[in-house]
Amino acid sequence: MIDEKYTGADKLLVNAVEGIKRTGIQVVALRDRYAKMLMPLEGNVNHVGMMYAGSLFTLGEISGGAIHVVSFDMTKLYPLVKEINIRFRRPAMTDVTVEVELSAEQASRIQAEALEKGKADYAFDLDLEDASGEAVAIVHGTWQLRTMAERMGASVPKR
Amino acid sequence: MIDEKYTGADKLLVNAVEGIKRTGIQVVALRDRYAKMLMPLEGNVNHVGMMYAGSLFTLGEISGGAIHVVSFDMTKLYPLVKEINIRFRRPAMTDVTVEVELSAEQASRIQAEALEKGKADYAFDLDLEDASGEAVAIVHGTWQLRTMAERMGASVPKR
């Protein structure tokens, strides 16, 4: 469920990027430092009836943005994805979900580092799970938190 | 350009999976053991105007299927993606292309191993390049070639 303070953020995460919106992905839970997303099988099957690899990638990749919204000061900081590794373990034959979470200590430490240095990396190991709770894919992703000043200062942001 | 013997294969690669088709990706060249694809910026921008990470992933991931079509015996073998790593180097502000190629020796060796053992892995390091030839993202992908018999024998194909 979407905590009241994040009403609208769920829609923003899904609608801001056309390539994400057209998958039909849903944000099913947002609360402080926690997010859960669901990729529907419908509209995301491949030529042999399992979930398309790219839709699983989108589910993993959105996690870095979703945790940003519920963990960091969005008036001062924005996220970039640096690198994603995705290992496909089993065919995904149902809707697939992912959960991502930071502790208060982790969020504070990452944000403090970004505010001090202009940027800070954060990484997650994520299980993408089918309806039976089986991990169909494993994602290791690294994102970078940047200060707005860092963005304004660079003509072309480098990762 | 599409070699005459692969007419139709370019459309099949793009149209067989809805999640690929809706990106507007194009197969621009197919010949024996060589493929080139283009992801248009239009329809694939993110909330800050650069190409969406997931569309870059799709461009890398389709390479394994494209090289399959122009390198292996499609009546006996099919491909699965096992693992993809994508590192985002610079913002992609133009259309992005990828080229993938196998030598005759590589293709023969991989196919012979798959026919003998029922499966064989193949991997590529791919540069995803913008219009100026700059690598905006680097993909390392591993796919697996499987015999049809292997598919028929398994109730649920495991990767």
JSON list of N, CA and C in Angstrom, two decimals, chain A residues 98-156:
[
{"chain": "A", "resi": 98, "resn": "VAL", "atom": "N", "xyz": [9.17, -7.06, -7.06]},
{"chain": "A", "resi": 98, "resn": "VAL", "atom": "CA", "xyz": [10.47, -6.80, -6.43]},
{"chain": "A", "resi": 98, "resn": "VAL", "atom": "C", "xyz": [10.25, -5.89, -5.23]},
{"chain": "A", "resi": 99, "resn": "GLU", "atom": "N", "xyz": [11.02, -6.12, -4.18]},
{"chain": "A", "resi": 99, "resn": "GLU", "atom": "CA", "xyz": [10.99, -5.27, -3.00]},
{"chain": "A", "resi": 99, "resn": "GLU", "atom": "C", "xyz": [12.38, -4.69, -2.79]},
{"chain": "A", "resi": 100, "resn": "VAL", "atom": "N", "xyz": [12.44, -3.42, -2.40]},
{"chain": "A", "resi": 100, "resn": "VAL", "atom": "CA", "xyz": [13.72, -2.77, -2.15]},
{"chain": "A", "resi": 100, "resn": "VAL", "atom": "C", "xyz": [13.60, -1.95, -0.87]},
{"chain": "A", "resi": 101, "resn": "GLU", "atom": "N", "xyz": [14.64, -1.99, -0.06]},
{"chain": "A", "resi": 101, "resn": "GLU", "atom": "CA", "xyz": [14.54, -1.37, 1.27]},
{"chain": "A", "resi": 101, "resn": "GLU", "atom": "C", "xyz": [15.91, -0.86, 1.72]},
{"chain": "A", "resi": 102, "resn": "LEU", "atom": "N", "xyz": [15.91, 0.26, 2.43]},
{"chain": "A", "resi": 102, "resn": "LEU", "atom": "CA", "xyz": [17.11, 0.78, 3.09]},
{"chain": "A", "resi": 102, "resn": "LEU", "atom": "C", "xyz": [16.81, 0.95, 4.56]},
{"chain": "A", "resi": 103, "resn": "SER", "atom": "N", "xyz": [17.81, 0.75, 5.40]},
{"chain": "A", "resi": 103, "resn": "SER", "atom": "CA", "xyz": [17.65, 1.09, 6.81]},
{"chain": "A", "resi": 103, "resn": "SER", "atom": "C", "xyz": [17.81, 2.61, 6.95]},
{"chain": "A", "resi": 104, "resn": "ALA", "atom": "N", "xyz": [17.34, 3.16, 8.07]},
{"chain": "A", "resi": 104, "resn": "ALA", "atom": "CA", "xyz": [17.49, 4.59, 8.32]},
{"chain": "A", "resi": 104, "resn": "ALA", "atom": "C", "xyz": [18.96, 4.97, 8.33]},
{"chain": "A", "resi": 105, "resn": "GLU", "atom": "N", "xyz": [19.79, 4.09, 8.88]},
{"chain": "A", "resi": 105, "resn": "GLU", "atom": "CA", "xyz": [21.22, 4.36, 8.96]},
{"chain": "A", "resi": 105, "resn": "GLU", "atom": "C", "xyz": [21.85, 4.40, 7.55]},
{"chain": "A", "resi": 106, "resn": "GLN", "atom": "N", "xyz": [21.48, 3.42, 6.72]},
{"chain": "A", "resi": 106, "resn": "GLN", "atom": "CA", "xyz": [22.02, 3.39, 5.36]},
{"chain": "A", "resi": 106, "resn": "GLN", "atom": "C", "xyz": [21.62, 4.65, 4.59]},
{"chain": "A", "resi": 107, "resn": "ALA", "atom": "N", "xyz": [20.34, 5.02, 4.68]},
{"chain": "A", "resi": 107, "resn": "ALA", "atom": "CA", "xyz": [19.87, 6.18, 3.93]},
{"chain": "A", "resi": 107, "resn": "ALA", "atom": "C", "xyz": [20.58, 7.45, 4.39]},
{"chain": "A", "resi": 108, "resn": "SER", "atom": "N", "xyz": [20.74, 7.61, 5.70]},
{"chain": "A", "resi": 108, "resn": "SER", "atom": "CA", "xyz": [21.42, 8.79, 6.25]},
{"chain": "A", "resi": 108, "resn": "SER", "atom": "C", "xyz": [22.87, 8.87, 5.77]},
{"chain": "A", "resi": 109, "resn": "ARG", "atom": "N", "xyz": [23.55, 7.73, 5.82]},
{"chain": "A", "resi": 109, "resn": "ARG", "atom": "CA", "xyz": [24.96, 7.69, 5.44]},
{"chain": "A", "resi": 109, "resn": "ARG", "atom": "C", "xyz": [25.14, 8.04, 3.96]},
{"chain": "A", "resi": 110, "resn": "ILE", "atom": "N", "xyz": [24.30, 7.45, 3.08]},
{"chain": "A", "resi": 110, "resn": "ILE", "atom": "CA", "xyz": [24.42, 7.71, 1.64]},
{"chain": "A", "resi": 110, "resn": "ILE", "atom": "C", "xyz": [24.13, 9.19, 1.34]},
{"chain": "A", "resi": 111, "resn": "GLN", "atom": "N", "xyz": [23.06, 9.69, 1.96]},
{"chain": "A", "resi": 111, "resn": "GLN", "atom": "CA", "xyz": [22.68, 11.08, 1.70]},
{"chain": "A", "resi": 111, "resn": "GLN", "atom": "C", "xyz": [23.75, 12.05, 2.21]},
{"chain": "A", "resi": 112, "resn": "ALA", "atom": "N", "xyz": [24.30, 11.77, 3.39]},
{"chain": "A", "resi": 112, "resn": "ALA", "atom": "CA", "xyz": [25.34, 12.65, 3.94]},
{"chain": "A", "resi": 112, "resn": "ALA", "atom": "C", "xyz": [26.56, 12.68, 3.04]},
{"chain": "A", "resi": 113, "resn": "GLU", "atom": "N", "xyz": [26.93, 11.51, 2.51]},
{"chain": "A", "resi": 113, "resn": "GLU", "atom": "CA", "xyz": [28.09, 11.44, 1.62]},
{"chain": "A", "resi": 113, "resn": "GLU", "atom": "C", "xyz": [27.84, 12.24, 0.33]},
{"chain": "A", "resi": 114, "resn": "ALA", "atom": "N", "xyz": [26.63, 12.11, -0.22]},
{"chain": "A", "resi": 114, "resn": "ALA", "atom": "CA", "xyz": [26.30, 12.83, -1.46]},
{"chain": "A", "resi": 114, "resn": "ALA", "atom": "C", "xyz": [26.31, 14.34, -1.23]},
{"chain": "A", "resi": 115, "resn": "LEU", "atom": "N", "xyz": [25.74, 14.77, -0.10]},
{"chain": "A", "resi": 115, "resn": "LEU", "atom": "CA", "xyz": [25.69, 16.21, 0.17]},
{"chain": "A", "resi": 115, "resn": "LEU", "atom": "C", "xyz": [27.09, 16.77, 0.40]},
{"chain": "A", "resi": 116, "resn": "GLU", "atom": "N", "xyz": [27.97, 15.93, 0.96]},
{"chain": "A", "resi": 116, "resn": "GLU", "atom": "CA", "xyz": [29.33, 16.39, 1.22]},
{"chain": "A", "resi": 116, "resn": "GLU", "atom": "C", "xyz": [30.19, 16.40, -0.04]},
{"chain": "A", "resi": 117, "resn": "LYS", "atom": "N", "xyz": [30.10, 15.29, -0.82]},
{"chain": "A", "resi": 117, "resn": "LYS", "atom": "CA", "xyz": [31.02, 15.12, -1.96]},
{"chain": "A", "resi": 117, "resn": "LYS", "atom": "C", "xyz": [30.40, 15.44, -3.32]},
{"chain": "A", "resi": 118, "resn": "GLY", "atom": "N", "xyz": [29.08, 15.68, -3.34]},
{"chain": "A", "resi": 118, "resn": "GLY", "atom": "CA", "xyz": [28.41, 15.95, -4.62]},
{"chain": "A", "resi": 118, "resn": "GLY", "atom": "C", "xyz": [27.82, 14.70, -5.23]},
{"chain": "A", "resi": 119, "resn": "LYS", "atom": "N", "xyz": [28.30, 13.54, -4.78]},
{"chain": "A", "resi": 119, "resn": "LYS", "atom": "CA", "xyz": [27.76, 12.26, -5.27]},
{"chain": "A", "resi": 119, "resn": "LYS", "atom": "C", "xyz": [28.10, 11.12, -4.32]},
{"chain": "A", "resi": 120, "resn": "ALA", "atom": "N", "xyz": [27.26, 10.05, -4.39]},
{"chain": "A", "resi": 120, "resn": "ALA", "atom": "CA", "xyz": [27.51, 8.86, -3.58]},
{"chain": "A", "resi": 120, "resn": "ALA", "atom": "C", "xyz": [26.85, 7.67, -4.26]},
{"chain": "A", "resi": 121, "resn": "ASP", "atom": "N", "xyz": [27.57, 6.56, -4.34]},
{"chain": "A", "resi": 121, "resn": "ASP", "atom": "CA", "xyz": [26.99, 5.35, -4.94]},
{"chain": "A", "resi": 121, "resn": "ASP", "atom": "C", "xyz": [26.14, 4.59, -3.94]},
{"chain": "A", "resi": 122, "resn": "TYR", "atom": "N", "xyz": [25.10, 3.92, -4.44]},
{"chain": "A", "resi": 122, "resn": "TYR", "atom": "CA", "xyz": [24.37, 2.96, -3.62]},
{"chain": "A", "resi": 122, "resn": "TYR", "atom": "C", "xyz": [24.02, 1.75, -4.47]},
{"chain": "A", "resi": 123, "resn": "ALA", "atom": "N", "xyz": [24.04, 0.57, -3.85]},
{"chain": "A", "resi": 123, "resn": "ALA", "atom": "CA", "xyz": [23.87, -0.67, -4.60]},
{"chain": "A", "resi": 123, "resn": "ALA", "atom": "C", "xyz": [22.88, -1.59, -3.91]},
{"chain": "A", "resi": 124, "resn": "PHE", "atom": "N", "xyz": [22.22, -2.43, -4.72]},
{"chain": "A", "resi": 124, "resn": "PHE", "atom": "CA", "xyz": [21.28, -3.41, -4.19]},
{"chain": "A", "resi": 124, "resn": "PHE", "atom": "C", "xyz": [21.45, -4.75, -4.88]},
{"chain": "A", "resi": 125, "resn": "ASP", "atom": "N", "xyz": [21.24, -5.82, -4.13]},
{"chain": "A", "resi": 125, "resn": "ASP", "atom": "CA", "xyz": [21.01, -7.15, -4.69]},
{"chain": "A", "resi": 125, "resn": "ASP", "atom": "C", "xyz": [19.51, -7.40, -4.55]},
{"chain": "A", "resi": 126, "resn": "LEU", "atom": "N", "xyz": [18.85, -7.63, -5.67]},
{"chain": "A", "resi": 126, "resn": "LEU", "atom": "CA", "xyz": [17.40, -7.74, -5.67]},
{"chain": "A", "resi": 126, "resn": "LEU", "atom": "C", "xyz": [16.95, -9.06, -6.26]},
{"chain": "A", "resi": 127, "resn": "ASP", "atom": "N", "xyz": [16.01, -9.72, -5.60]},
{"chain": "A", "resi": 127, "resn": "ASP", "atom": "CA", "xyz": [15.38, -10.91, -6.16]},
{"chain": "A", "resi": 127, "resn": "ASP", "atom": "C", "xyz": [14.09, -10.48, -6.87]},
{"chain": "A", "resi": 128, "resn": "LEU", "atom": "N", "xyz": [13.95, -10.85, -8.13]},
{"chain": "A", "resi": 128, "resn": "LEU", "atom": "CA", "xyz": [12.69, -10.63, -8.84]},
{"chain": "A", "resi": 128, "resn": "LEU", "atom": "C", "xyz": [11.89, -11.93, -8.71]},
{"chain": "A", "resi": 129, "resn": "GLU", "atom": "N", "xyz": [10.75, -11.85, -8.02]},
{"chain": "A", "resi": 129, "resn": "GLU", "atom": "CA", "xyz": [10.03, -13.08, -7.63]},
{"chain": "A", "resi": 129, "resn": "GLU", "atom": "C", "xyz": [8.73, -13.28, -8.38]},
{"chain": "A", "resi": 130, "resn": "ASP", "atom": "N", "xyz": [8.47, -14.54, -8.73]},
{"chain": "A", "resi": 130, "resn": "ASP", "atom": "CA", "xyz": [7.19, -14.87, -9.35]},
{"chain": "A", "resi": 130, "resn": "ASP", "atom": "C", "xyz": [6.12, -15.04, -8.28]},
{"chain": "A", "resi": 131, "resn": "ALA", "atom": "N", "xyz": [4.91, -15.41, -8.68]},
{"chain": "A", "resi": 131, "resn": "ALA", "atom": "CA", "xyz": [3.78, -15.46, -7.74]},
{"chain": "A", "resi": 131, "resn": "ALA", "atom": "C", "xyz": [3.96, -16.51, -6.65]},
{"chain": "A", "resi": 132, "resn": "SER", "atom": "N", "xyz": [4.83, -17.50, -6.91]},
{"chain": "A", "resi": 132, "resn": "SER", "atom": "CA", "xyz": [5.08, -18.53, -5.88]},
{"chain": "A", "resi": 132, "resn": "SER", "atom": "C", "xyz": [6.25, -18.15, -4.97]},
{"chain": "A", "resi": 133, "resn": "GLY", "atom": "N", "xyz": [6.86, -16.98, -5.19]},
{"chain": "A", "resi": 133, "resn": "GLY", "atom": "CA", "xyz": [7.96, -16.54, -4.35]},
{"chain": "A", "resi": 133, "resn": "GLY", "atom": "C", "xyz": [9.32, -17.01, -4.83]},
{"chain": "A", "resi": 134, "resn": "GLU", "atom": "N", "xyz": [9.33, -17.67, -5.97]},
{"chain": "A", "resi": 134, "resn": "GLU", "atom": "CA", "xyz": [10.59, -18.14, -6.57]},
{"chain": "A", "resi": 134, "resn": "GLU", "atom": "C", "xyz": [11.31, -16.97, -7.24]},
{"chain": "A", "resi": 135, "resn": "ALA", "atom": "N", "xyz": [12.63, -16.87, -7.05]},
{"chain": "A", "resi": 135, "resn": "ALA", "atom": "CA", "xyz": [13.41, -15.83, -7.73]},
{"chain": "A", "resi": 135, "resn": "ALA", "atom": "C", "xyz": [13.62, -16.23, -9.20]},
{"chain": "A", "resi": 136, "resn": "VAL", "atom": "N", "xyz": [12.98, -15.49, -10.11]},
{"chain": "A", "resi": 136, "resn": "VAL", "atom": "CA", "xyz": [13.13, -15.79, -11.54]},
{"chain": "A", "resi": 136, "resn": "VAL", "atom": "C", "xyz": [14.35, -15.09, -12.11]},
{"chain": "A", "resi": 137, "resn": "ALA", "atom": "N", "xyz": [14.76, -13.99, -11.47]},
{"chain": "A", "resi": 137, "resn": "ALA", "atom": "CA", "xyz": [15.97, -13.27, -11.90]},
{"chain": "A", "resi": 137, "resn": "ALA", "atom": "C", "xyz": [16.58, -12.58, -10.69]},
{"chain": "A", "resi": 138, "resn": "ILE", "atom": "N", "xyz": [17.91, -12.42, -10.75]},
{"chain": "A", "resi": 138, "resn": "ILE", "atom": "CA", "xyz": [18.66, -11.77, -9.68]},
{"chain": "A", "resi": 138, "resn": "ILE", "atom": "C", "xyz": [19.33, -10.53, -10.28]},
{"chain": "A", "resi": 139, "resn": "VAL", "atom": "N", "xyz": [19.08, -9.40, -9.65]},
{"chain": "A", "resi": 139, "resn": "VAL", "atom": "CA", "xyz": [19.64, -8.14, -10.13]},
{"chain": "A", "resi": 139, "resn": "VAL", "atom": "C", "xyz": [20.66, -7.62, -9.13]},
{"chain": "A", "resi": 140, "resn": "HIS", "atom": "N", "xyz": [21.84, -7.23, -9.63]},
{"chain": "A", "resi": 140, "resn": "HIS", "atom": "CA", "xyz": [22.76, -6.43, -8.82]},
{"chain": "A", "resi": 140, "resn": "HIS", "atom": "C", "xyz": [22.89, -5.09, -9.52]},
{"chain": "A", "resi": 141, "resn": "GLY", "atom": "N", "xyz": [22.44, -4.03, -8.86]},
{"chain": "A", "resi": 141, "resn": "GLY", "atom": "CA", "xyz": [22.46, -2.71, -9.50]},
{"chain": "A", "resi": 141, "resn": "GLY", "atom": "C", "xyz": [23.21, -1.70, -8.68]},
{"chain": "A", "resi": 142, "resn": "THR", "atom": "N", "xyz": [23.85, -0.77, -9.38]},
{"chain": "A", "resi": 142, "resn": "THR", "atom": "CA", "xyz": [24.54, 0.35, -8.72]},
{"chain": "A", "resi": 142, "resn": "THR", "atom": "C", "xyz": [24.00, 1.65, -9.28]},
{"chain": "A", "resi": 143, "resn": "TRP", "atom": "N", "xyz": [23.55, 2.50, -8.37]},
{"chain": "A", "resi": 143, "resn": "TRP", "atom": "CA", "xyz": [23.04, 3.82, -8.75]},
{"chain": "A", "resi": 143, "resn": "TRP", "atom": "C", "xyz": [23.92, 4.88, -8.11]},
{"chain": "A", "resi": 144, "resn": "GLN", "atom": "N", "xyz": [23.76, 6.11, -8.54]},
{"chain": "A", "resi": 144, "resn": "GLN", "atom": "CA", "xyz": [24.54, 7.20, -7.94]},
{"chain": "A", "resi": 144, "resn": "GLN", "atom": "C", "xyz": [23.61, 8.35, -7.58]},
{"chain": "A", "resi": 145, "resn": "LEU", "atom": "N", "xyz": [23.75, 8.79, -6.36]},
{"chain": "A", "resi": 145, "resn": "LEU", "atom": "CA", "xyz": [23.00, 9.94, -5.87]},
{"chain": "A", "resi": 145, "resn": "LEU", "atom": "C", "xyz": [23.85, 11.18, -6.18]},
{"chain": "A", "resi": 146, "resn": "ARG", "atom": "N", "xyz": [23.23, 12.18, -6.80]},
{"chain": "A", "resi": 146, "resn": "ARG", "atom": "CA", "xyz": [23.95, 13.40, -7.15]},
{"chain": "A", "resi": 146, "resn": "ARG", "atom": "C", "xyz": [23.24, 14.63, -6.59]},
{"chain": "A", "resi": 147, "resn": "THR", "atom": "N", "xyz": [24.05, 15.63, -6.26]},
{"chain": "A", "resi": 147, "resn": "THR", "atom": "CA", "xyz": [23.43, 16.89, -5.87]},
{"chain": "A", "resi": 147, "resn": "THR", "atom": "C", "xyz": [22.99, 17.65, -7.12]},
{"chain": "A", "resi": 148, "resn": "MET", "atom": "N", "xyz": [21.95, 18.46, -6.98]},
{"chain": "A", "resi": 148, "resn": "MET", "atom": "CA", "xyz": [21.48, 19.27, -8.10]},
{"chain": "A", "resi": 148, "resn": "MET", "atom": "C", "xyz": [22.60, 20.19, -8.57]},
{"chain": "A", "resi": 149, "resn": "ALA", "atom": "N", "xyz": [23.41, 20.70, -7.64]},
{"chain": "A", "resi": 149, "resn": "ALA", "atom": "CA", "xyz": [24.52, 21.58, -7.99]},
{"chain": "A", "resi": 149, "resn": "ALA", "atom": "C", "xyz": [25.47, 20.89, -8.95]},
{"chain": "A", "resi": 150, "resn": "GLU", "atom": "N", "xyz": [25.70, 19.59, -8.70]},
{"chain": "A", "resi": 150, "resn": "GLU", "atom": "CA", "xyz": [26.57, 18.78, -9.56]},
{"chain": "A", "resi": 150, "resn": "GLU", "atom": "C", "xyz": [26.00, 18.74, -10.98]},
{"chain": "A", "resi": 151, "resn": "ARG", "atom": "N", "xyz": [24.67, 18.62, -11.07]},
{"chain": "A", "resi": 151, "resn": "ARG", "atom": "CA", "xyz": [24.04, 18.58, -12.40]},
{"chain": "A", "resi": 151, "resn": "ARG", "atom": "C", "xyz": [24.16, 19.94, -13.08]},
{"chain": "A", "resi": 152, "resn": "MET", "atom": "N", "xyz": [23.88, 21.01, -12.33]},
{"chain": "A", "resi": 152, "resn": "MET", "atom": "CA", "xyz": [23.87, 22.34, -12.93]},
{"chain": "A", "resi": 152, "resn": "MET", "atom": "C", "xyz": [25.27, 22.70, -13.43]},
{"chain": "A", "resi": 153, "resn": "GLY", "atom": "N", "xyz": [26.29, 22.23, -12.71]},
{"chain": "A", "resi": 153, "resn": "GLY", "atom": "CA", "xyz": [27.66, 22.59, -13.03]},
{"chain": "A", "resi": 153, "resn": "GLY", "atom": "C", "xyz": [28.22, 21.92, -14.27]},
{"chain": "A", "resi": 154, "resn": "ALA", "atom": "N", "xyz": [27.63, 20.80, -14.69]},
{"chain": "A", "resi": 154, "resn": "ALA", "atom": "CA", "xyz": [28.19, 20.02, -15.80]},
{"chain": "A", "resi": 154, "resn": "ALA", "atom": "C", "xyz": [27.37, 20.25, -17.06]},
{"chain": "A", "resi": 155, "resn": "SER", "atom": "N", "xyz": [28.02, 20.52, -18.18]},
{"chain": "A", "resi": 155, "resn": "SER", "atom": "CA", "xyz": [27.30, 20.71, -19.43]},
{"chain": "A", "resi": 155, "resn": "SER", "atom": "C", "xyz": [26.65, 19.39, -19.85]},
{"chain": "A", "resi": 156, "resn": "VAL", "atom": "N", "xyz": [27.43, 18.32, -19.80]},
{"chain": "A", "resi": 156, "resn": "VAL", "atom": "CA", "xyz": [26.87, 16.98, -20.05]},
{"chain": "A", "resi": 156, "resn": "VAL", "atom": "C", "xyz": [27.23, 16.11, -18.85]}
]
